[in-house]
mmCIF file of C-alpha atoms in Angstrom:
data_model
loop_
_atom_site.group_PDB
_atom_site.id
_atom_site.type_symbol
_atom_site.label_atom_id
_atom_site.label_comp_id
_atom_site.label_asym_id
_atom_site.label_seq_id
_atom_site.Cartn_x
_atom_site.Cartn_y
_atom_site.Cartn_z
ATOM 1 C CA MET A 293 17.551 -16.001 -31.219
ATOM 2 C CA GLY A 294 18.087 -12.402 -30.304
ATOM 3 C CA THR A 295 17.411 -9.045 -31.778
ATOM 4 C CA GLU A 296 18.420 -6.976 -34.745
ATOM 5 C CA THR A 297 19.943 -3.825 -33.343
ATOM 6 C CA GLY A 298 20.262 -0.441 -35.001
ATOM 7 C CA THR A 299 20.994 2.979 -33.597
ATOM 8 C CA GLY A 300 18.959 3.024 -30.408
ATOM 9 C CA THR A 301 16.233 0.686 -31.695
ATOM 10 C CA THR A 302 15.524 -3.005 -31.405
ATOM 11 C CA ARG A 303 13.470 -5.250 -33.650
ATOM 12 C CA PRO A 304 12.160 -8.205 -31.653
ATOM 13 C CA ALA A 305 12.919 -11.756 -32.787
ATOM 14 C CA VAL A 306 11.093 -15.024 -32.116
ATOM 15 C CA GLY A 307 12.622 -16.708 -29.081
ATOM 16 C CA THR A 308 13.780 -13.492 -27.455
ATOM 17 C CA ALA A 309 13.330 -13.539 -23.688
ATOM 18 C CA LEU A 310 12.017 -10.404 -22.014
ATOM 19 C CA PRO A 311 13.859 -9.351 -18.865
ATOM 20 C CA PRO A 312 12.122 -10.484 -15.673
ATOM 21 C CA LEU A 313 10.050 -8.051 -13.623
ATOM 22 C CA GLU A 314 9.831 -8.573 -9.855
ATOM 23 C CA ILE A 315 6.642 -7.301 -8.240
ATOM 24 C CA PRO A 316 6.429 -7.296 -4.437
ATOM 25 C CA ILE A 317 2.938 -8.442 -3.429
ATOM 26 C CA THR A 318 1.800 -6.079 -0.694
ATOM 27 C CA ARG A 319 -1.547 -5.724 1.045
ATOM 28 C CA THR A 320 -1.787 -2.248 -0.440
ATOM 29 C CA LEU A 321 -1.290 -3.575 -3.993
ATOM 30 C CA ILE A 322 -3.931 -6.276 -3.500
ATOM 31 C CA VAL A 323 -6.531 -3.967 -1.930
ATOM 32 C CA ALA A 324 -5.844 -1.023 -4.264
ATOM 33 C CA GLY A 325 -6.088 -3.293 -7.326
ATOM 34 C CA ALA A 326 -9.395 -4.723 -6.133
ATOM 35 C CA ILE A 327 -10.833 -1.271 -5.426
ATOM 36 C CA ALA A 328 -9.556 0.174 -8.712
ATOM 37 C CA SER A 329 -11.234 -2.659 -10.627
ATOM 38 C CA ARG A 330 -14.407 -2.378 -8.529
ATOM 39 C CA ASP A 331 -14.008 -5.901 -7.199
ATOM 40 C CA TYR A 332 -15.341 -5.617 -3.665
ATOM 41 C CA GLN A 333 -15.277 -9.332 -2.826
ATOM 42 C CA ASP A 334 -14.135 -9.635 0.771
ATOM 43 C CA VAL A 335 -11.367 -12.143 -0.022
ATOM 44 C CA HIS A 336 -9.432 -9.274 -1.644
ATOM 45 C CA HIS A 337 -9.528 -6.888 1.330
ATOM 46 C CA ASP A 338 -10.646 -8.587 4.577
ATOM 47 C CA ALA A 339 -8.134 -11.096 5.961
ATOM 48 C CA GLU A 340 -10.507 -12.496 8.604
ATOM 49 C CA LEU A 341 -13.306 -13.167 6.119
ATOM 50 C CA ALA A 342 -10.782 -14.640 3.659
ATOM 51 C CA ARG A 343 -9.644 -17.059 6.405
ATOM 52 C CA GLN A 344 -13.260 -17.977 7.185
ATOM 53 C CA LYS A 345 -13.615 -18.953 3.515
ATOM 54 C CA GLY A 346 -10.535 -21.194 3.643
ATOM 55 C CA SER A 347 -7.775 -18.885 2.426
ATOM 56 C CA PRO A 348 -4.772 -18.164 4.649
ATOM 57 C CA ASP A 349 -5.011 -14.435 3.790
ATOM 58 C CA ILE A 350 -6.383 -11.980 1.242
ATOM 59 C CA PHE A 351 -5.259 -12.600 -2.329
ATOM 60 C CA MET A 352 -4.896 -10.693 -5.597
ATOM 61 C CA ASN A 353 -7.812 -10.599 -8.042
ATOM 62 C CA ILE A 354 -7.523 -11.500 -11.730
ATOM 63 C CA LEU A 355 -8.099 -7.921 -12.897
ATOM 64 C CA THR A 356 -5.034 -6.697 -11.001
ATOM 65 C CA THR A 357 -3.018 -9.586 -12.410
ATOM 66 C CA ASN A 358 -4.238 -8.729 -15.912
ATOM 67 C CA GLY A 359 -3.124 -5.128 -15.431
ATOM 68 C CA LEU A 360 0.317 -6.192 -14.208
ATOM 69 C CA VAL A 361 0.752 -8.504 -17.209
ATOM 70 C CA GLY A 362 -0.206 -5.631 -19.518
ATOM 71 C CA ARG A 363 2.245 -3.314 -17.752
ATOM 72 C CA TYR A 364 5.012 -5.897 -18.154
ATOM 73 C CA ILE A 365 4.487 -6.070 -21.905
ATOM 74 C CA THR A 366 4.065 -2.335 -22.541
ATOM 75 C CA ASP A 367 7.037 -1.468 -20.311
ATOM 76 C CA HIS A 368 9.172 -3.756 -22.469
ATOM 77 C CA PHE A 369 7.952 -2.699 -25.906
ATOM 78 C CA GLY A 370 7.554 0.992 -25.083
ATOM 79 C CA PRO A 371 4.960 3.705 -25.692
ATOM 80 C CA PRO A 372 4.150 2.711 -29.313
ATOM 81 C CA ALA A 373 2.977 -0.755 -28.172
ATOM 82 C CA VAL A 374 -0.766 -1.431 -28.037
ATOM 83 C CA LEU A 375 -2.206 -4.525 -26.361
ATOM 84 C CA ARG A 376 -4.414 -6.406 -28.832
ATOM 85 C CA LYS A 377 -5.219 -9.642 -26.995
ATOM 86 C CA VAL A 378 -4.535 -10.893 -23.476
ATOM 87 C CA VAL A 379 -5.327 -14.512 -22.582
ATOM 88 C CA ILE A 380 -4.365 -15.483 -19.050
ATOM 89 C CA ARG A 381 -5.110 -18.239 -16.563
ATOM 90 C CA LEU A 382 -4.625 -17.987 -12.816
ATOM 91 C CA GLY A 383 -2.932 -20.669 -10.744
ATOM 92 C CA ALA A 384 -1.326 -20.217 -7.317
ATOM 93 C CA PRO A 385 -2.710 -17.204 -5.429
ATOM 94 C CA ASN A 386 -0.655 -14.049 -4.873
ATOM 95 C CA TYR A 387 -0.626 -13.493 -1.099
ATOM 96 C CA PRO A 388 0.811 -10.479 0.742
ATOM 97 C CA GLY A 389 4.494 -10.752 1.560
ATOM 98 C CA ASP A 390 5.387 -12.758 -1.540
ATOM 99 C CA THR A 391 6.998 -11.618 -4.796
ATOM 100 C CA MET A 392 5.717 -12.389 -8.267
ATOM 101 C CA VAL A 393 8.322 -12.560 -11.014
ATOM 102 C CA LEU A 394 6.981 -12.012 -14.527
ATOM 103 C CA THR A 395 8.921 -13.519 -17.414
ATOM 104 C CA GLY A 396 8.173 -13.648 -21.105
ATOM 105 C CA ARG A 397 9.385 -15.013 -24.409
ATOM 106 C CA ILE A 398 8.402 -13.881 -27.900
ATOM 107 C CA GLU A 399 6.591 -16.825 -29.505
ATOM 108 C CA GLU A 400 5.444 -15.349 -32.789
ATOM 109 C CA LEU A 401 5.900 -12.295 -34.986
ATOM 110 C CA ASP A 402 3.370 -11.366 -37.634
ATOM 111 C CA ASP A 403 5.040 -8.814 -39.896
ATOM 112 C CA GLU A 404 1.883 -8.340 -41.953
ATOM 113 C CA ALA A 405 -0.234 -7.471 -38.903
ATOM 114 C CA GLY A 406 2.675 -5.773 -37.115
ATOM 115 C CA THR A 407 2.180 -7.850 -33.967
ATOM 116 C CA ALA A 408 4.215 -9.919 -31.555
ATOM 117 C CA THR A 409 2.794 -12.695 -29.376
ATOM 118 C CA VAL A 410 4.522 -13.177 -26.043
ATOM 119 C CA ARG A 411 4.168 -16.184 -23.702
ATOM 120 C CA VAL A 412 4.039 -14.806 -20.141
ATOM 121 C CA VAL A 413 4.502 -16.549 -16.792
ATOM 122 C CA GLY A 414 4.190 -14.915 -13.385
ATOM 123 C CA ALA A 415 5.570 -17.117 -10.613
ATOM 124 C CA ASN A 416 5.604 -16.686 -6.840
ATOM 125 C CA SER A 417 6.979 -18.843 -4.018
ATOM 126 C CA ILE A 418 4.170 -21.412 -4.271
ATOM 127 C CA GLY A 419 3.994 -21.801 -8.058
ATOM 128 C CA ASN A 420 2.808 -20.133 -11.223
ATOM 129 C CA HIS A 421 0.314 -17.404 -10.382
ATOM 130 C CA VAL A 422 -0.444 -16.545 -14.006
ATOM 131 C CA THR A 423 0.295 -18.080 -17.411
ATOM 132 C CA GLY A 424 -0.843 -16.944 -20.807
ATOM 133 C CA THR A 425 -0.142 -15.082 -24.008
ATOM 134 C CA VAL A 426 -0.286 -11.435 -24.957
ATOM 135 C CA THR A 427 -0.492 -10.136 -28.505
ATOM 136 C CA VAL A 428 0.873 -6.643 -28.869
ATOM 137 C CA ALA A 429 0.763 -4.360 -31.917
ATOM 138 C CA LEU A 430 4.082 -2.720 -32.651
ATOM 139 C CA THR A 431 4.015 0.538 -34.549
ATOM 140 C CA GLY A 432 7.258 0.742 -36.484
ATOM 141 C CA ARG A 433 10.396 -0.251 -34.657
ATOM 142 C CA THR A 434 10.319 -0.459 -30.895
ATOM 143 C CA VAL A 435 12.518 1.888 -28.920
ATOM 144 C CA ASP A 436 14.852 -0.059 -26.654
ATOM 145 C CA ARG A 437 16.934 2.803 -25.316
ATOM 146 C CA VAL A 438 16.978 6.545 -25.794
ATOM 147 C CA THR A 439 20.031 8.768 -25.624
ATOM 148 C CA VAL A 440 19.365 12.345 -24.618
ATOM 149 C CA THR A 441 22.044 14.943 -25.243
ATOM 150 C CA VAL A 442 21.843 18.063 -23.145
ATOM 151 C CA PRO A 443 23.955 20.930 -24.473
ATOM 152 C CA ASP A 444 26.359 22.657 -22.115
ATOM 153 C CA GLU A 445 25.368 26.155 -21.090
ATOM 154 C CA GLU A 446 28.222 27.472 -23.241
ATOM 155 C CA ASP A 447 26.678 25.822 -26.317
ATOM 156 C CA THR A 448 23.330 27.596 -25.926
#
């Protein structure tokens, strides 16, 4: 398990764990995500109506979760990465004041198709909020780090 490393590039390997991403769940994130995805259901923006329907507070919608999962994958693999397939299932709700931690592990590499399939889990304090897999197309080798050299003024 691990990666093949060259000068500033990384080739993913099956079994490689992606670094975790902590996402604070704020009211603003929940409401903005619902509005951005045109999901105007009251349980995503009105705490009183959410309580009347049996929820302790507003909660994140699946479209926001889907976007955060996509961000997690593309942030890891870099600008050349293109999401090809996202299959997720929701579990425990994301309520304001909690933190969701996204983790992932490369399950499969298809060299012929140039894709990687990553198992993703997003957990909060009450359980797994999201589980699923994401297939991402990798164009060439994926940039892991970039070194930028800025010449001194004397060199220019």
